[in-house]
mmCIF file of C-alpha atoms in Angstrom:
data_model
loop_
_atom_site.group_PDB
_atom_site.id
_atom_site.type_symbol
_atom_site.label_atom_id
_atom_site.label_comp_id
_atom_site.label_asym_id
_atom_site.label_seq_id
_atom_site.Cartn_x
_atom_site.Cartn_y
_atom_site.Cartn_z
ATOM 1 C CA VAL A 1 32.666 41.447 -50.618
ATOM 2 C CA GLN A 2 29.991 42.466 -48.125
ATOM 3 C CA LEU A 3 26.796 41.701 -50.233
ATOM 4 C CA GLN A 4 26.936 38.181 -51.598
ATOM 5 C CA ALA A 5 23.998 37.281 -53.991
ATOM 6 C CA SER A 6 23.294 33.697 -54.957
ATOM 7 C CA GLY A 7 20.421 31.536 -56.403
ATOM 8 C CA GLY A 8 20.403 32.354 -60.020
ATOM 9 C CA GLY A 9 20.137 29.776 -62.770
ATOM 10 C CA SER A 10 18.274 28.811 -65.765
ATOM 11 C CA VAL A 11 14.661 27.873 -65.741
ATOM 12 C CA GLN A 12 11.879 27.529 -68.340
ATOM 13 C CA VAL A 13 8.956 30.037 -68.574
ATOM 14 C CA GLY A 14 6.616 29.675 -65.644
ATOM 15 C CA GLY A 15 9.296 28.301 -63.289
ATOM 16 C CA SER A 16 10.481 29.737 -60.102
ATOM 17 C CA LEU A 17 13.827 30.715 -58.507
ATOM 18 C CA ARG A 18 14.720 32.164 -55.137
ATOM 19 C CA LEU A 19 17.618 34.671 -54.956
ATOM 20 C CA SER A 20 19.422 35.186 -51.729
ATOM 21 C CA CYS A 21 21.784 38.088 -50.576
ATOM 22 C CA ALA A 22 23.798 37.771 -47.516
ATOM 23 C CA ASP A 23 25.058 40.885 -45.956
ATOM 24 C CA SER A 24 28.035 40.746 -44.038
ATOM 25 C CA GLY A 25 28.675 44.381 -43.775
ATOM 26 C CA GLY A 26 27.135 45.008 -40.374
ATOM 27 C CA THR A 27 24.620 47.646 -41.566
ATOM 28 C CA PHE A 28 21.788 45.342 -42.481
ATOM 29 C CA SER A 29 19.424 46.575 -39.770
ATOM 30 C CA ARG A 30 19.877 50.332 -40.239
ATOM 31 C CA GLY A 31 18.897 50.909 -43.807
ATOM 32 C CA GLY A 32 17.358 49.431 -46.798
ATOM 33 C CA MET A 33 17.967 46.526 -49.236
ATOM 34 C CA ALA A 34 16.932 46.196 -52.851
ATOM 35 C CA TRP A 35 17.096 44.119 -55.867
ATOM 36 C CA PHE A 36 18.034 45.512 -59.248
ATOM 37 C CA ARG A 37 18.500 43.708 -62.527
ATOM 38 C CA GLN A 38 20.216 44.413 -65.775
ATOM 39 C CA ALA A 39 19.419 42.742 -69.110
ATOM 40 C CA PRO A 40 22.059 42.764 -71.938
ATOM 41 C CA GLY A 41 22.184 46.082 -73.456
ATOM 42 C CA GLU A 42 19.743 47.509 -71.002
ATOM 43 C CA GLU A 43 20.040 49.944 -68.105
ATOM 44 C CA ARG A 44 20.030 48.486 -64.562
ATOM 45 C CA GLU A 45 16.467 48.779 -63.258
ATOM 46 C CA PHE A 46 14.761 48.515 -59.933
ATOM 47 C CA VAL A 47 12.946 45.279 -58.974
ATOM 48 C CA ALA A 48 12.155 45.296 -55.283
ATOM 49 C CA ALA A 49 13.029 47.001 -52.039
ATOM 50 C CA ILE A 50 12.563 46.673 -48.269
ATOM 51 C CA ARG A 51 13.453 49.113 -45.619
ATOM 52 C CA TYR A 52 14.257 48.563 -41.918
ATOM 53 C CA GLY A 53 11.161 49.327 -39.778
ATOM 54 C CA ASP A 54 8.834 49.362 -42.661
ATOM 55 C CA THR A 55 6.456 46.336 -43.144
ATOM 56 C CA ASN A 56 5.845 47.216 -46.712
ATOM 57 C CA ARG A 57 7.520 45.863 -49.746
ATOM 58 C CA TYR A 58 8.048 47.858 -52.867
ATOM 59 C CA TYR A 59 7.997 46.345 -56.315
ATOM 60 C CA ALA A 60 8.455 47.378 -59.907
ATOM 61 C CA GLU A 61 5.219 47.048 -61.932
ATOM 62 C CA ALA A 62 6.810 44.380 -64.176
ATOM 63 C CA VAL A 63 7.160 41.889 -61.255
ATOM 64 C CA LYS A 64 4.317 42.802 -58.880
ATOM 65 C CA GLY A 65 2.296 39.748 -58.072
ATOM 66 C CA ARG A 66 4.995 37.355 -59.185
ATOM 67 C CA PHE A 67 8.081 38.330 -57.023
ATOM 68 C CA THR A 68 8.255 38.538 -53.249
ATOM 69 C CA MET A 69 11.066 40.063 -51.220
ATOM 70 C CA SER A 70 11.624 39.049 -47.781
ATOM 71 C CA ARG A 71 14.362 39.435 -45.041
ATOM 72 C CA ASP A 72 15.673 37.352 -42.287
ATOM 73 C CA ASN A 73 17.181 39.597 -39.772
ATOM 74 C CA ALA A 74 18.877 36.826 -37.789
ATOM 75 C CA LYS A 75 20.815 35.705 -40.957
ATOM 76 C CA THR A 76 21.087 39.183 -42.203
ATOM 77 C CA THR A 77 19.919 37.953 -45.496
ATOM 78 C CA VAL A 78 17.313 39.060 -47.989
ATOM 79 C CA TYR A 79 15.496 36.961 -50.470
ATOM 80 C CA LEU A 80 13.698 37.350 -53.664
ATOM 81 C CA GLN A 81 11.179 34.634 -54.553
ATOM 82 C CA MET A 82 10.634 34.739 -58.175
ATOM 83 C CA ASN A 83 7.501 32.876 -59.550
ATOM 84 C CA SER A 84 5.889 32.637 -62.952
ATOM 85 C CA LEU A 85 9.142 33.615 -64.620
ATOM 86 C CA LYS A 86 9.072 35.082 -68.116
ATOM 87 C CA PRO A 87 11.767 35.402 -70.754
ATOM 88 C CA GLU A 88 11.853 39.180 -70.048
ATOM 89 C CA ASP A 89 13.029 38.381 -66.550
ATOM 90 C CA THR A 90 16.302 37.294 -68.018
ATOM 91 C CA ALA A 91 19.008 39.489 -66.391
ATOM 92 C CA LEU A 92 21.907 39.854 -64.017
ATOM 93 C CA TYR A 93 20.260 40.429 -60.666
ATOM 94 C CA TYR A 94 22.054 42.647 -58.102
ATOM 95 C CA CYS A 95 21.315 43.068 -54.470
ATOM 96 C CA ALA A 96 22.070 46.571 -53.016
ATOM 97 C CA GLY A 97 22.173 48.009 -49.655
ATOM 98 C CA SER A 98 21.801 51.376 -48.139
ATOM 99 C CA ILE A 99 23.423 52.416 -44.815
ATOM 100 C CA SER A 100 20.599 54.855 -44.033
ATOM 101 C CA ARG A 101 16.904 54.096 -44.624
ATOM 102 C CA PRO A 102 15.973 55.439 -48.110
ATOM 103 C CA ILE A 103 13.120 57.809 -48.286
ATOM 104 C CA LEU A 104 10.026 56.523 -50.173
ATOM 105 C CA SER A 105 10.494 58.859 -53.148
ATOM 106 C CA ASN A 106 14.092 57.601 -53.708
ATOM 107 C CA LEU A 107 13.967 53.961 -52.965
ATOM 108 C CA ARG A 108 13.625 52.893 -56.569
ATOM 109 C CA ALA A 109 16.788 54.848 -57.532
ATOM 110 C CA ARG A 110 20.168 53.278 -57.856
ATOM 111 C CA ALA A 111 21.604 56.367 -56.228
ATOM 112 C CA ALA A 112 19.975 55.359 -52.913
ATOM 113 C CA TYR A 113 22.219 52.410 -52.462
ATOM 114 C CA SER A 114 25.815 52.569 -51.851
ATOM 115 C CA ARG A 115 26.664 48.997 -51.449
ATOM 116 C CA TRP A 116 26.293 46.418 -54.208
ATOM 117 C CA GLY A 117 26.797 42.799 -54.657
ATOM 118 C CA GLN A 118 28.285 41.035 -57.545
ATOM 119 C CA GLY A 119 25.109 39.897 -59.319
ATOM 120 C CA THR A 120 23.653 36.488 -60.095
ATOM 121 C CA LEU A 121 22.504 35.523 -63.545
ATOM 122 C CA VAL A 122 18.886 34.451 -64.159
ATOM 123 C CA THR A 123 18.004 33.007 -67.481
ATOM 124 C CA VAL A 124 14.328 32.197 -68.495
ATOM 125 C CA SER A 125 13.990 30.184 -71.743
ATOM 126 C CA SER A 126 10.749 29.260 -73.555
#
């Protein structure tokens, strides 16, 4: 497995978690990385993205202001700091990687990413 996600768990409303995704595939610096999530019975949806050479971070409206994505190039790892968690954040969280840098109009699409991790479960209870 080239993308290894970890850090999920169970927290109460308002709590925090930090997800990590270690990329051992050797393409970390050449493309983009993203987080998606999938709740039971729902489609997998975009959460956040980061691109090589781009200082911006891109977020879904539902998580903007609460989640922060970052990367550590030396460790070839991306992180998703999740604060002020809500029950609707409950989902299986996947990290995804793109060998080439996604264009802005496409970076929220699943099709922009060819490499996927196994998912880590986040459960937020009230």
